[in-house]
GROMACS .gro file of C-alpha atoms in nm:
model
  217
    1MET     CA    1  18.506  13.197  25.605
    2ARG     CA    2  18.440  12.942  25.335
    3THR     CA    3  18.134  12.801  25.520
    4THR     CA    4  17.982  13.148  25.556
    5THR     CA    5  18.040  13.219  25.187
    6VAL     CA    6  17.869  12.898  25.079
    7HIS     CA    7  17.563  12.977  25.291
    8ARG     CA    8  17.542  13.322  25.141
    9ILE     CA    9  17.543  13.173  24.791
   10VAL     CA   10  17.312  12.878  24.852
   11LEU     CA   11  17.037  13.069  25.031
   12PRO     CA   12  16.969  13.313  24.746
   13VAL     CA   13  16.964  13.022  24.500
   14ALA     CA   14  16.707  12.841  24.715
   15ALA     CA   15  16.500  13.158  24.736
   16LEU     CA   16  16.511  13.193  24.357
   17ALA     CA   17  16.398  12.832  24.316
   18MET     CA   18  16.101  12.891  24.547
   19ALA     CA   19  16.011  13.207  24.358
   20ALA     CA   20  16.028  13.019  24.027
   21THR     CA   21  15.802  12.746  24.164
   22GLY     CA   22  15.556  13.009  24.277
   23CYS     CA   23  15.551  13.168  23.931
   24THR     CA   24  15.488  12.830  23.765
   25THR     CA   25  15.192  12.761  23.991
   26THR     CA   26  15.044  13.103  23.921
   27GLY     CA   27  15.079  13.048  23.546
   28THR     CA   28  14.897  12.717  23.574
   29ASP     CA   29  14.618  12.880  23.772
   30ASP     CA   30  14.586  13.155  23.511
   31ALA     CA   31  14.557  12.897  23.233
   32ALA     CA   32  14.291  12.707  23.427
   33ALA     CA   33  14.093  13.028  23.479
   34LYS     CA   34  14.094  13.117  23.107
   35GLY     CA   35  13.758  13.101  22.931
   36GLN     CA   36  13.408  13.071  23.075
   37ALA     CA   37  13.194  12.802  23.231
   38ALA     CA   38  12.906  12.646  23.035
   39THR     CA   39  12.654  12.856  23.231
   40GLU     CA   40  12.820  13.184  23.127
   41VAL     CA   41  12.885  13.164  22.752
   42CYS     CA   42  12.687  13.364  22.493
   43GLY     CA   43  12.474  13.564  22.730
   44GLY     CA   44  12.410  13.271  22.962
   45PHE     CA   45  12.169  13.093  22.727
   46ALA     CA   46  12.269  12.759  22.883
   47GLU     CA   47  12.249  12.871  23.244
   48GLU     CA   48  11.959  12.642  23.333
   49PRO     CA   49  12.089  12.318  23.489
   50ARG     CA   50  11.970  12.083  23.213
   51ALA     CA   51  12.112  12.303  22.936
   52ALA     CA   52  12.442  12.346  23.122
   53SER     CA   53  12.458  11.969  23.170
   54ALA     CA   54  12.397  11.917  22.797
   55LEU     CA   55  12.678  12.157  22.707
   56ASP     CA   56  12.910  11.984  22.954
   57ALA     CA   57  12.823  11.651  22.790
   58ILE     CA   58  12.930  11.784  22.450
   59ALA     CA   59  13.228  12.003  22.546
   60GLY     CA   60  13.354  11.793  22.837
   61LYS     CA   61  13.275  11.817  23.206
   62GLY     CA   62  13.412  12.140  23.349
   63VAL     CA   63  13.589  12.243  23.026
   64ARG     CA   64  13.635  12.620  23.006
   65LEU     CA   65  13.505  12.771  22.684
   66THR     CA   66  13.565  13.077  22.467
   67SER     CA   67  13.300  13.241  22.248
   68ASP     CA   68  13.495  13.522  22.082
   69ARG     CA   69  13.337  13.468  21.739
   70SER     CA   70  12.980  13.487  21.874
   71GLU     CA   71  12.741  13.776  21.804
   72PRO     CA   72  12.427  13.727  22.017
   73ASP     CA   73  12.342  14.099  22.019
   74ARG     CA   74  12.367  14.121  21.639
   75VAL     CA   75  12.135  13.821  21.609
   76VAL     CA   76  11.862  13.998  21.804
   77SER     CA   77  11.915  14.329  21.621
   78GLU     CA   78  11.897  14.179  21.271
   79LEU     CA   79  11.600  13.957  21.351
   80ARG     CA   80  11.413  14.254  21.491
   81GLU     CA   81  11.481  14.438  21.164
   82ALA     CA   82  11.370  14.131  20.967
   83ALA     CA   83  11.035  14.140  21.146
   84ARG     CA   84  10.985  14.496  21.017
   85THR     CA   85  11.083  14.419  20.656
   86PRO     CA   86  10.785  14.372  20.419
   87GLN     CA   87  10.742  14.016  20.292
   88SER     CA   88  10.791  14.132  19.932
   89GLY     CA   89  11.147  14.238  20.019
   90LYS     CA   90  11.248  13.916  20.192
   91GLN     CA   91  11.558  13.720  20.101
   92ARG     CA   92  11.702  13.411  20.263
   93MET     CA   93  11.889  13.532  20.565
   94ALA     CA   94  12.239  13.404  20.630
   95GLY     CA   95  12.288  13.227  20.960
   96ILE     CA   96  12.429  13.460  21.223
   97PRO     CA   97  12.668  13.306  21.478
   98PHE     CA   98  12.466  13.337  21.796
   99CYS     CA   99  12.720  13.119  21.975
  100THR     CA  100  13.047  12.972  21.845
  101LEU     CA  101  13.233  12.778  22.113
  102GLU     CA  102  13.591  12.657  22.141
  103ALA     CA  103  13.776  12.488  22.425
  104ALA     CA  104  13.988  12.753  22.599
  105GLU     CA  105  14.278  12.521  22.674
  106ASP     CA  106  14.353  12.386  22.327
  107GLY     CA  107  14.133  12.590  22.090
  108LYS     CA  108  13.938  12.290  21.962
  109ASN     CA  109  13.605  12.375  21.802
  110VAL     CA  110  13.304  12.250  22.001
  111LEU     CA  111  12.986  12.372  21.831
  112THR     CA  112  12.815  12.663  21.661
  113VAL     CA  113  12.456  12.783  21.705
  114THR     CA  114  12.314  13.011  21.437
  115VAL     CA  115  11.973  13.177  21.430
  116ARG     CA  116  11.813  13.320  21.116
  117GLU     CA  117  11.478  13.406  20.964
  118ALA     CA  118  11.341  13.120  20.754
  119LEU     CA  119  11.106  13.191  20.465
  120ALA     CA  120  10.912  12.871  20.536
  121VAL     CA  121  10.909  12.559  20.751
  122PRO     CA  122  11.045  12.271  20.539
  123GLY     CA  123  10.865  11.941  20.501
  124GLY     CA  124  11.012  11.678  20.731
  125ASP     CA  125  10.934  11.363  20.531
  126ALA     CA  126  11.252  11.354  20.321
  127SER     CA  127  11.488  11.307  20.616
  128LYS     CA  128  11.262  11.149  20.877
  129ASP     CA  129  11.452  10.818  20.869
  130LEU     CA  130  11.784  10.992  20.939
  131VAL     CA  131  11.684  11.221  21.226
  132THR     CA  132  11.511  11.215  21.562
  133ALA     CA  133  11.208  11.445  21.587
  134TYR     CA  134  11.110  11.642  21.898
  135SER     CA  135  10.802  11.828  22.021
  136THR     CA  136  10.912  12.190  22.035
  137GLY     CA  137  10.844  12.480  21.799
  138ARG     CA  138  10.696  12.386  21.461
  139LEU     CA  139  10.964  12.142  21.344
  140ALA     CA  140  11.253  12.014  21.554
  141THR     CA  141  11.502  11.746  21.456
  142SER     CA  142  11.844  11.623  21.565
  143SER     CA  143  12.096  11.400  21.386
  144ASP     CA  144  12.451  11.291  21.461
  145LEU     CA  145  12.614  11.635  21.430
  146PHE     CA  146  12.323  11.872  21.367
  147ALA     CA  147  12.003  11.994  21.531
  148SER     CA  148  11.743  12.240  21.405
  149ILE     CA  149  11.430  12.405  21.546
  150TYR     CA  150  11.186  12.608  21.337
  151PHE     CA  151  10.949  12.824  21.539
  152THR     CA  152  10.710  13.115  21.498
  153CYS     CA  153  10.778  13.457  21.647
  154ARG     CA  154  10.483  13.693  21.670
  155LEU     CA  155  10.570  14.057  21.736
  156PRO     CA  156  10.340  14.359  21.774
  157ALA     CA  157  10.285  14.603  21.485
  158PRO     CA  158  10.453  14.754  21.293
  159ALA     CA  159  10.645  14.424  21.299
  160HIS     CA  160  10.485  14.105  21.171
  161GLU     CA  161  10.502  13.732  21.238
  162ILE     CA  162  10.821  13.562  21.123
  163VAL     CA  163  10.953  13.206  21.124
  164LEU     CA  164  11.294  13.155  21.284
  165ASP     CA  165  11.537  12.867  21.257
  166ALA     CA  166  11.783  12.788  21.536
  167GLU     CA  167  12.053  12.553  21.409
  168LEU     CA  168  12.321  12.376  21.612
  169GLU     CA  169  12.617  12.221  21.435
  170ARG     CA  170  12.866  12.014  21.634
  171ALA     CA  171  13.223  12.038  21.509
  172ASP     CA  172  13.370  11.738  21.327
  173GLU     CA  173  13.662  11.739  21.571
  174ASN     CA  174  13.428  11.715  21.868
  175GLU     CA  175  13.429  11.352  21.974
  176ALA     CA  176  13.140  11.355  22.217
  177ASP     CA  177  12.944  11.088  22.030
  178HIS     CA  178  12.745  10.886  22.282
  179ALA     CA  179  12.396  10.758  22.341
  180GLY     CA  180  12.178  11.061  22.400
  181ILE     CA  181  12.390  11.309  22.204
  182ARG     CA  182  12.092  11.400  21.986
  183ASP     CA  183  11.893  11.484  22.299
  184GLU     CA  184  12.179  11.704  22.429
  185GLN     CA  185  12.196  11.889  22.097
  186ILE     CA  186  11.822  11.960  22.083
  187ILE     CA  187  11.822  12.078  22.445
  188LEU     CA  188  12.089  12.336  22.359
  189ALA     CA  189  11.922  12.443  22.034
  190ASN     CA  190  11.597  12.486  22.224
  191ALA     CA  191  11.770  12.688  22.497
  192ALA     CA  192  11.923  12.917  22.233
  193ALA     CA  193  11.586  12.956  22.057
  194ARG     CA  194  11.414  13.045  22.383
  195HIS     CA  195  11.687  13.295  22.469
  196VAL     CA  196  11.655  13.476  22.136
  197ALA     CA  197  11.274  13.463  22.151
  198ASP     CA  198  11.278  13.620  22.497
  199GLU     CA  199  11.516  13.895  22.384
  200LEU     CA  200  11.293  13.973  22.085
  201GLY     CA  201  10.971  13.954  22.287
  202CYS     CA  202  10.823  13.679  22.070
  203THR     CA  203  10.485  13.522  22.147
  204GLY     CA  204  10.335  13.203  22.010
  205THR     CA  205  10.670  13.026  21.972
  206GLY     CA  206  10.552  12.681  22.081
  207LEU     CA  207  10.900  12.623  22.226
  208ALA     CA  208  10.914  12.368  22.505
  209ALA     CA  209  11.019  12.472  22.853
  210GLY     CA  210  11.317  12.268  22.965
  211VAL     CA  211  11.373  11.938  22.787
  212PRO     CA  212  11.185  11.878  22.458
  213ALA     CA  213  11.015  11.539  22.441
  214LYS     CA  214  11.067  11.304  22.149
  215ALA     CA  215  10.784  11.335  21.900
  216ARG     CA  216  10.565  11.032  21.847
  217PRO     CA  217  10.601  10.870  21.503
   0.00000   0.00000   0.00000
């Protein structure tokens, strides 16, 4: 009688342990599935292999990302309106968060890409010793934590030609500093600029396809 009773008690306990183990595994899988891959975030602007590789190099290989604070649709809508606003009514446009990325697992900030209308292309002489210049758009530079591309967007009437600035800022807490980080940043800024330009229907952008080359001194 005692042996039978023990078996009846032990077996349910073992079953509960197996069930608990199964729940733990499922929870781990759910955590791993949280977020998006580099090719999917912010409308898929980094879906091309070289851009996805650049984002992996900055965020971490295979790191899942969240982009909850991004507004890619608002970027396109407000820039389209800016192209219809008479020049006399122009004001400096605040940067709109086209893509703000965080690591899904721990919430660490990775980078932010903003796109805005610029009233003019700045002169590049003042900072030329601190940045690396690239051949894309009208002015493209990358430094240790920042990249910027100014480019022209021509739209049909009643809109008019505007100058846009795509800016990438890498978070201070992102520790992806390595040889080639400036190249990775400009590749992503260029991919974002091309994505927005395509959505707007811009012509005459001068944006490089793929990987922008370093500009000759």
